[in-house]
């Protein structure tokens, strides 16, 4: 079949809008909102042009879109050095300690800003009782004591958490609004699908190109620097939820790996892409379990009421995964849960009824009623689908337990995962020179900064940390622009060529749609839904998804990568009937880049560094002697070649 090209013979040519700016912020989640706030703070006095582009609507964009019931990273009385130790232990001994420490020393400032902007934070009353955010209490900045649900977590009334943070970002960007009040530098419903390198300056970012998901428009952004906060990847693996639950996931479905794909394709160096996150969540609803474990003090057991993290399970785990087994990190707890499930001791149960009964022993009737409301609110604040699953299955958490189950894998770098890009760190905490080659949070592509889920090897940022990291990246980005005032971006491709590349799925569909009686099935194109199903099947069966209990090997990875190469060829023949399907087609393309990087990293690292997240059946143990290091990779956009290699891990904070 001849290679297709778009000449706009079959689809309508879009309007092309060219926008020039100094700082281009990609994304609308917590890191992007933090970047907008901080970039305006430092850039506005310098008359800088600051632009934010969001695929969605910023009020409800990103991983915090539905809200949260807790902020998972707040130092307070804790030492950032202890935070580094916690992250290092949970991520099986390997993390960029300079980036983690840097985040720890800045994150509280963002949390205090959230409260200043109107976020209700639970406080401890003078008598030790909990105030749930509705009562008057001193702010954190005034010495107020937050209600801790763990050493690093604080409780909030967070249904409108993202709306509050987004409003601050929009106010910061308000300097350039037209007569109708619409921001000329804040683009919503615009999906950036490709970054652009400069034509004249090697390894230098110059801009980005995307399209409106609501109008027939292509946008070309030319920029001095880009701050990328476009999130991790969900739906790269086949999900557990099927049919009526298809698409339900723990991590937001609109996170399509764009953060990874955009950087990979311009040659930014990756790190720890073999890492993935497999959270244990309430079954079918994917409701988070953190508040139940930490605040309500619920216990998870197997079906016989036994603790699956002790006894034979623990002794066996130590043989393969010591000294990390003893730290009882997230991956290790997952691993021992699955040991019992595979031994037929499931289902695994969260004993919510026991926890609530224990708490109720010291409460009066009114307090018990409030406790029950908090149990439901935990999900109504952030995972309303779980409340629906409970109601639909006649589950009352104060009367019966609920099943928990490990989910399909997700690729991310700000929760209990660390997949992302190799970024320059701070220069003032004694890190080795190879950790600091430029501006803080800048990737190996000059002018391209990474934040949130895609700043690698530095997990456990969560919402507050992602916001703080956006602010760190923005301040560095402003400095970069000031140091490169004379730079004029030059892009190689013409606007018409870029538009044709983006709209190719339209042209293919319109050209061939009459070649079959059912437009979903056609010999000349593949629709986004079918392509995604094939991708998920490959990832699930060869790269360690739920279908193989997260198990893979060198031979399975090799076979899967061969199938992925064929899938990439077919992705070039995606067909889209409307803007929604065009968005889905490009999301799939980004997911394929993300899962390929993930598979190549697992293939290179010959050990099971993250048991409970994935296993190499041919290298089942952890091997600190040969593999206590970063695994990095680089795609060469000039040749199309991938290269994986080791980078030395250096411990900065003593045990």
PDB file of N, CA, C and O in Angstrom, residues 388-434:
ATOM      1  N   UNK A 388     -20.527   4.796  44.035  1.00  0.00           N
ATOM      2  CA  UNK A 388     -21.560   4.165  43.218  1.00  0.00           C
ATOM      3  C   UNK A 388     -21.460   2.651  43.224  1.00  0.00           C
ATOM      4  O   UNK A 388     -22.480   1.950  43.275  1.00  0.00           O
ATOM      5  N   UNK A 389     -20.224   2.124  43.164  1.00  0.00           N
ATOM      6  CA  UNK A 389     -20.038   0.668  43.211  1.00  0.00           C
ATOM      7  C   UNK A 389     -20.510   0.118  44.549  1.00  0.00           C
ATOM      8  O   UNK A 389     -21.172  -0.927  44.613  1.00  0.00           O
ATOM      9  N   UNK A 390     -20.162   0.809  45.639  1.00  0.00           N
ATOM     10  CA  UNK A 390     -20.633   0.368  46.953  1.00  0.00           C
ATOM     11  C   UNK A 390     -22.157   0.342  47.003  1.00  0.00           C
ATOM     12  O   UNK A 390     -22.760  -0.640  47.416  1.00  0.00           O
ATOM     13  N   UNK A 391     -22.770   1.429  46.578  1.00  0.00           N
ATOM     14  CA  UNK A 391     -24.229   1.500  46.632  1.00  0.00           C
ATOM     15  C   UNK A 391     -24.858   0.428  45.748  1.00  0.00           C
ATOM     16  O   UNK A 391     -25.838  -0.227  46.131  1.00  0.00           O
ATOM     17  N   UNK A 392     -24.298   0.222  44.556  1.00  0.00           N
ATOM     18  CA  UNK A 392     -24.848  -0.759  43.631  1.00  0.00           C
ATOM     19  C   UNK A 392     -24.697  -2.192  44.099  1.00  0.00           C
ATOM     20  O   UNK A 392     -25.439  -3.079  43.666  1.00  0.00           O
ATOM     21  N   UNK A 393     -23.729  -2.442  44.983  1.00  0.00           N
ATOM     22  CA  UNK A 393     -23.504  -3.797  45.496  1.00  0.00           C
ATOM     23  C   UNK A 393     -23.972  -3.957  46.945  1.00  0.00           C
ATOM     24  O   UNK A 393     -23.596  -4.918  47.618  1.00  0.00           O
ATOM     25  N   UNK A 394     -24.793  -3.003  47.399  1.00  0.00           N
ATOM     26  CA  UNK A 394     -25.355  -3.064  48.752  1.00  0.00           C
ATOM     27  C   UNK A 394     -24.277  -3.165  49.825  1.00  0.00           C
ATOM     28  O   UNK A 394     -24.435  -3.887  50.817  1.00  0.00           O
ATOM     29  N   UNK A 395     -23.180  -2.460  49.620  1.00  0.00           N
ATOM     30  CA  UNK A 395     -22.094  -2.466  50.594  1.00  0.00           C
ATOM     31  C   UNK A 395     -22.214  -1.236  51.490  1.00  0.00           C
ATOM     32  O   UNK A 395     -22.299  -0.111  50.999  1.00  0.00           O
ATOM     33  N   UNK A 396     -22.238  -1.469  52.786  1.00  0.00           N
ATOM     34  CA  UNK A 396     -22.161  -0.393  53.767  1.00  0.00           C
ATOM     35  C   UNK A 396     -20.841  -0.563  54.509  1.00  0.00           C
ATOM     36  O   UNK A 396     -20.643  -1.576  55.186  1.00  0.00           O
ATOM     37  N   UNK A 397     -19.919   0.386  54.367  1.00  0.00           N
ATOM     38  CA  UNK A 397     -18.569   0.172  54.896  1.00  0.00           C
ATOM     39  C   UNK A 397     -18.502  -0.018  56.405  1.00  0.00           C
ATOM     40  O   UNK A 397     -17.513  -0.554  56.910  1.00  0.00           O
ATOM     41  N   UNK A 398     -19.555   0.394  57.128  1.00  0.00           N
ATOM     42  CA  UNK A 398     -19.547   0.185  58.577  1.00  0.00           C
ATOM     43  C   UNK A 398     -20.078  -1.191  58.962  1.00  0.00           C
ATOM     44  O   UNK A 398     -20.035  -1.571  60.128  1.00  0.00           O
ATOM     45  N   UNK A 399     -20.573  -1.949  57.959  1.00  0.00           N
ATOM     46  CA  UNK A 399     -21.165  -3.251  58.260  1.00  0.00           C
ATOM     47  C   UNK A 399     -20.471  -4.424  57.581  1.00  0.00           C
ATOM     48  O   UNK A 399     -20.629  -5.575  58.013  1.00  0.00           O
ATOM     49  N   UNK A 400     -19.730  -4.178  56.510  1.00  0.00           N
ATOM     50  CA  UNK A 400     -19.094  -5.281  55.795  1.00  0.00           C
ATOM     51  C   UNK A 400     -17.792  -4.820  55.159  1.00  0.00           C
ATOM     52  O   UNK A 400     -17.607  -3.627  54.891  1.00  0.00           O
ATOM     53  N   UNK A 401     -16.881  -5.773  54.902  1.00  0.00           N
ATOM     54  CA  UNK A 401     -15.612  -5.406  54.261  1.00  0.00           C
ATOM     55  C   UNK A 401     -15.796  -5.205  52.762  1.00  0.00           C
ATOM     56  O   UNK A 401     -16.847  -5.512  52.199  1.00  0.00           O
ATOM     57  N   UNK A 402     -14.748  -4.681  52.114  1.00  0.00           N
ATOM     58  CA  UNK A 402     -14.746  -4.511  50.665  1.00  0.00           C
ATOM     59  C   UNK A 402     -13.484  -5.135  50.091  1.00  0.00           C
ATOM     60  O   UNK A 402     -12.416  -5.115  50.719  1.00  0.00           O
ATOM     61  N   UNK A 403     -13.609  -5.667  48.876  1.00  0.00           N
ATOM     62  CA  UNK A 403     -12.451  -6.261  48.217  1.00  0.00           C
ATOM     63  C   UNK A 403     -11.484  -5.185  47.743  1.00  0.00           C
ATOM     64  O   UNK A 403     -11.903  -4.111  47.298  1.00  0.00           O
ATOM     65  N   UNK A 404     -10.201  -5.485  47.836  1.00  0.00           N
ATOM     66  CA  UNK A 404      -9.190  -4.663  47.178  1.00  0.00           C
ATOM     67  C   UNK A 404      -8.407  -5.541  46.218  1.00  0.00           C
ATOM     68  O   UNK A 404      -8.322  -6.762  46.387  1.00  0.00           O
ATOM     69  N   UNK A 405      -7.868  -4.915  45.201  1.00  0.00           N
ATOM     70  CA  UNK A 405      -7.262  -5.661  44.106  1.00  0.00           C
ATOM     71  C   UNK A 405      -6.177  -4.802  43.462  1.00  0.00           C
ATOM     72  O   UNK A 405      -6.366  -3.601  43.281  1.00  0.00           O
ATOM     73  N   UNK A 406      -5.027  -5.402  43.100  1.00  0.00           N
ATOM     74  CA  UNK A 406      -4.034  -4.622  42.345  1.00  0.00           C
ATOM     75  C   UNK A 406      -4.571  -4.309  40.951  1.00  0.00           C
ATOM     76  O   UNK A 406      -5.185  -5.160  40.308  1.00  0.00           O
ATOM     77  N   UNK A 407      -4.358  -3.089  40.489  1.00  0.00           N
ATOM     78  CA  UNK A 407      -4.902  -2.640  39.205  1.00  0.00           C
ATOM     79  C   UNK A 407      -3.977  -3.030  38.052  1.00  0.00           C
ATOM     80  O   UNK A 407      -2.918  -3.630  38.257  1.00  0.00           O
ATOM     81  N   UNK A 408      -4.359  -2.650  36.854  1.00  0.00           N
ATOM     82  CA  UNK A 408      -3.444  -2.707  35.716  1.00  0.00           C
ATOM     83  C   UNK A 408      -2.346  -1.659  35.915  1.00  0.00           C
ATOM     84  O   UNK A 408      -2.537  -0.715  36.679  1.00  0.00           O
ATOM     85  N   UNK A 409      -1.204  -1.803  35.247  1.00  0.00           N
ATOM     86  CA  UNK A 409      -0.091  -0.863  35.463  1.00  0.00           C
ATOM     87  C   UNK A 409      -0.329   0.505  34.827  1.00  0.00           C
ATOM     88  O   UNK A 409      -0.986   0.631  33.798  1.00  0.00           O
ATOM     89  N   UNK A 410       0.247   1.521  35.474  1.00  0.00           N
ATOM     90  CA  UNK A 410       0.241   2.892  34.961  1.00  0.00           C
ATOM     91  C   UNK A 410       1.670   3.406  34.916  1.00  0.00           C
ATOM     92  O   UNK A 410       2.502   3.041  35.760  1.00  0.00           O
ATOM     93  N   UNK A 411       1.949   4.275  33.958  1.00  0.00           N
ATOM     94  CA  UNK A 411       3.267   4.896  33.849  1.00  0.00           C
ATOM     95  C   UNK A 411       3.166   6.324  34.349  1.00  0.00           C
ATOM     96  O   UNK A 411       2.432   7.141  33.784  1.00  0.00           O
ATOM     97  N   UNK A 412       3.895   6.618  35.418  1.00  0.00           N
ATOM     98  CA  UNK A 412       3.832   7.963  36.013  1.00  0.00           C
ATOM     99  C   UNK A 412       5.044   8.180  36.900  1.00  0.00           C
ATOM    100  O   UNK A 412       5.776   7.250  37.206  1.00  0.00           O
ATOM    101  N   UNK A 413       5.228   9.440  37.301  1.00  0.00           N
ATOM    102  CA  UNK A 413       6.420   9.749  38.077  1.00  0.00           C
ATOM    103  C   UNK A 413       6.202  10.642  39.270  1.00  0.00           C
ATOM    104  O   UNK A 413       7.161  11.137  39.858  1.00  0.00           O
ATOM    105  N   UNK A 414       4.946  10.852  39.667  1.00  0.00           N
ATOM    106  CA  UNK A 414       4.732  11.730  40.816  1.00  0.00           C
ATOM    107  C   UNK A 414       3.998  11.054  41.962  1.00  0.00           C
ATOM    108  O   UNK A 414       3.875  11.621  43.040  1.00  0.00           O
ATOM    109  N   UNK A 415       3.498   9.834  41.751  1.00  0.00           N
ATOM    110  CA  UNK A 415       2.869   9.073  42.833  1.00  0.00           C
ATOM    111  C   UNK A 415       3.927   8.083  43.326  1.00  0.00           C
ATOM    112  O   UNK A 415       5.076   8.464  43.501  1.00  0.00           O
ATOM    113  N   UNK A 416       3.554   6.833  43.586  1.00  0.00           N
ATOM    114  CA  UNK A 416       4.537   5.838  44.037  1.00  0.00           C
ATOM    115  C   UNK A 416       5.215   5.201  42.829  1.00  0.00           C
ATOM    116  O   UNK A 416       5.359   3.981  42.737  1.00  0.00           O
ATOM    117  N   UNK A 417       5.628   6.034  41.893  1.00  0.00           N
ATOM    118  CA  UNK A 417       6.341   5.615  40.702  1.00  0.00           C
ATOM    119  C   UNK A 417       7.346   6.681  40.330  1.00  0.00           C
ATOM    120  O   UNK A 417       7.319   7.787  40.868  1.00  0.00           O
ATOM    121  N   UNK A 418       8.256   6.370  39.391  1.00  0.00           N
ATOM    122  CA  UNK A 418       9.325   7.339  39.101  1.00  0.00           C
ATOM    123  C   UNK A 418       9.742   7.343  37.639  1.00  0.00           C
ATOM    124  O   UNK A 418      10.864   7.724  37.309  1.00  0.00           O
ATOM    125  N   UNK A 419       8.859   6.924  36.720  1.00  0.00           N
ATOM    126  CA  UNK A 419       9.196   6.923  35.302  1.00  0.00           C
ATOM    127  C   UNK A 419       9.196   8.351  34.764  1.00  0.00           C
ATOM    128  O   UNK A 419       8.269   9.115  35.026  1.00  0.00           O
ATOM    129  N   UNK A 420      10.221   8.706  34.009  1.00  0.00           N
ATOM    130  CA  UNK A 420      10.253  10.069  33.483  1.00  0.00           C
ATOM    131  C   UNK A 420      11.558  10.413  32.794  1.00  0.00           C
ATOM    132  O   UNK A 420      12.286   9.537  32.327  1.00  0.00           O
ATOM    133  N   UNK A 421      11.859  11.690  32.765  1.00  0.00           N
ATOM    134  CA  UNK A 421      13.039  12.194  32.058  1.00  0.00           C
ATOM    135  C   UNK A 421      14.168  12.520  33.036  1.00  0.00           C
ATOM    136  O   UNK A 421      13.943  12.858  34.199  1.00  0.00           O
ATOM    137  N   UNK A 422      15.372  12.399  32.536  1.00  0.00           N
ATOM    138  CA  UNK A 422      16.580  12.729  33.281  1.00  0.00           C
ATOM    139  C   UNK A 422      16.730  14.256  33.265  1.00  0.00           C
ATOM    140  O   UNK A 422      16.897  14.864  32.214  1.00  0.00           O
ATOM    141  N   UNK A 423      16.609  14.866  34.432  1.00  0.00           N
ATOM    142  CA  UNK A 423      16.584  16.327  34.519  1.00  0.00           C
ATOM    143  C   UNK A 423      17.721  16.861  35.379  1.00  0.00           C
ATOM    144  O   UNK A 423      18.131  16.225  36.358  1.00  0.00           O
ATOM    145  N   UNK A 424      18.184  18.021  35.040  1.00  0.00           N
ATOM    146  CA  UNK A 424      19.192  18.712  35.836  1.00  0.00           C
ATOM    147  C   UNK A 424      18.580  19.125  37.169  1.00  0.00           C
ATOM    148  O   UNK A 424      17.412  19.507  37.239  1.00  0.00           O
ATOM    149  N   UNK A 425      19.370  19.039  38.238  1.00  0.00           N
ATOM    150  CA  UNK A 425      18.868  19.342  39.568  1.00  0.00           C
ATOM    151  C   UNK A 425      19.473  20.605  40.160  1.00  0.00           C
ATOM    152  O   UNK A 425      20.176  21.356  39.469  1.00  0.00           O
ATOM    153  N   UNK A 426      19.221  20.832  41.444  1.00  0.00           N
ATOM    154  CA  UNK A 426      19.764  22.020  42.114  1.00  0.00           C
ATOM    155  C   UNK A 426      21.280  21.911  42.269  1.00  0.00           C
ATOM    156  O   UNK A 426      21.837  20.814  42.299  1.00  0.00           O
ATOM    157  N   UNK A 427      21.929  23.058  42.398  1.00  0.00           N
ATOM    158  CA  UNK A 427      23.393  23.063  42.458  1.00  0.00           C
ATOM    159  C   UNK A 427      23.931  23.373  43.848  1.00  0.00           C
ATOM    160  O   UNK A 427      25.120  23.661  43.995  1.00  0.00           O
ATOM    161  N   UNK A 428      23.047  23.304  44.872  1.00  0.00           N
ATOM    162  CA  UNK A 428      23.493  23.754  46.190  1.00  0.00           C
ATOM    163  C   UNK A 428      23.390  22.690  47.277  1.00  0.00           C
ATOM    164  O   UNK A 428      23.462  23.017  48.463  1.00  0.00           O
ATOM    165  N   UNK A 429      23.223  21.416  46.909  1.00  0.00           N
ATOM    166  CA  UNK A 429      23.104  20.398  47.971  1.00  0.00           C
ATOM    167  C   UNK A 429      24.140  19.286  47.832  1.00  0.00           C
ATOM    168  O   UNK A 429      23.982  18.204  48.398  1.00  0.00           O
ATOM    169  N   UNK A 430      25.204  19.548  47.079  1.00  0.00           N
ATOM    170  CA  UNK A 430      26.312  18.602  47.017  1.00  0.00           C
ATOM    171  C   UNK A 430      26.111  17.429  46.084  1.00  0.00           C
ATOM    172  O   UNK A 430      26.787  16.403  46.230  1.00  0.00           O
ATOM    173  N   UNK A 431      25.214  17.542  45.123  1.00  0.00           N
ATOM    174  CA  UNK A 431      25.006  16.460  44.163  1.00  0.00           C
ATOM    175  C   UNK A 431      26.166  16.406  43.183  1.00  0.00           C
ATOM    176  O   UNK A 431      26.839  17.411  42.940  1.00  0.00           O
ATOM    177  N   UNK A 432      26.442  15.241  42.602  1.00  0.00           N
ATOM    178  CA  UNK A 432      27.545  15.134  41.625  1.00  0.00           C
ATOM    179  C   UNK A 432      27.269  15.971  40.382  1.00  0.00           C
ATOM    180  O   UNK A 432      26.123  16.310  40.071  1.00  0.00           O
ATOM    181  N   UNK A 433      28.312  16.272  39.653  1.00  0.00           N
ATOM    182  CA  UNK A 433      28.210  17.168  38.500  1.00  0.00           C
ATOM    183  C   UNK A 433      27.255  16.637  37.439  1.00  0.00           C
ATOM    184  O   UNK A 433      26.562  17.410  36.771  1.00  0.00           O
ATOM    185  N   UNK A 434      27.194  15.306  37.281  1.00  0.00           N
ATOM    186  CA  UNK A 434      26.319  14.744  36.243  1.00  0.00           C
ATOM    187  C   UNK A 434      24.837  14.878  36.590  1.00  0.00           C
ATOM    188  O   UNK A 434      23.975  14.585  35.770  1.00  0.00           O
TER     189      UNK A 434
END
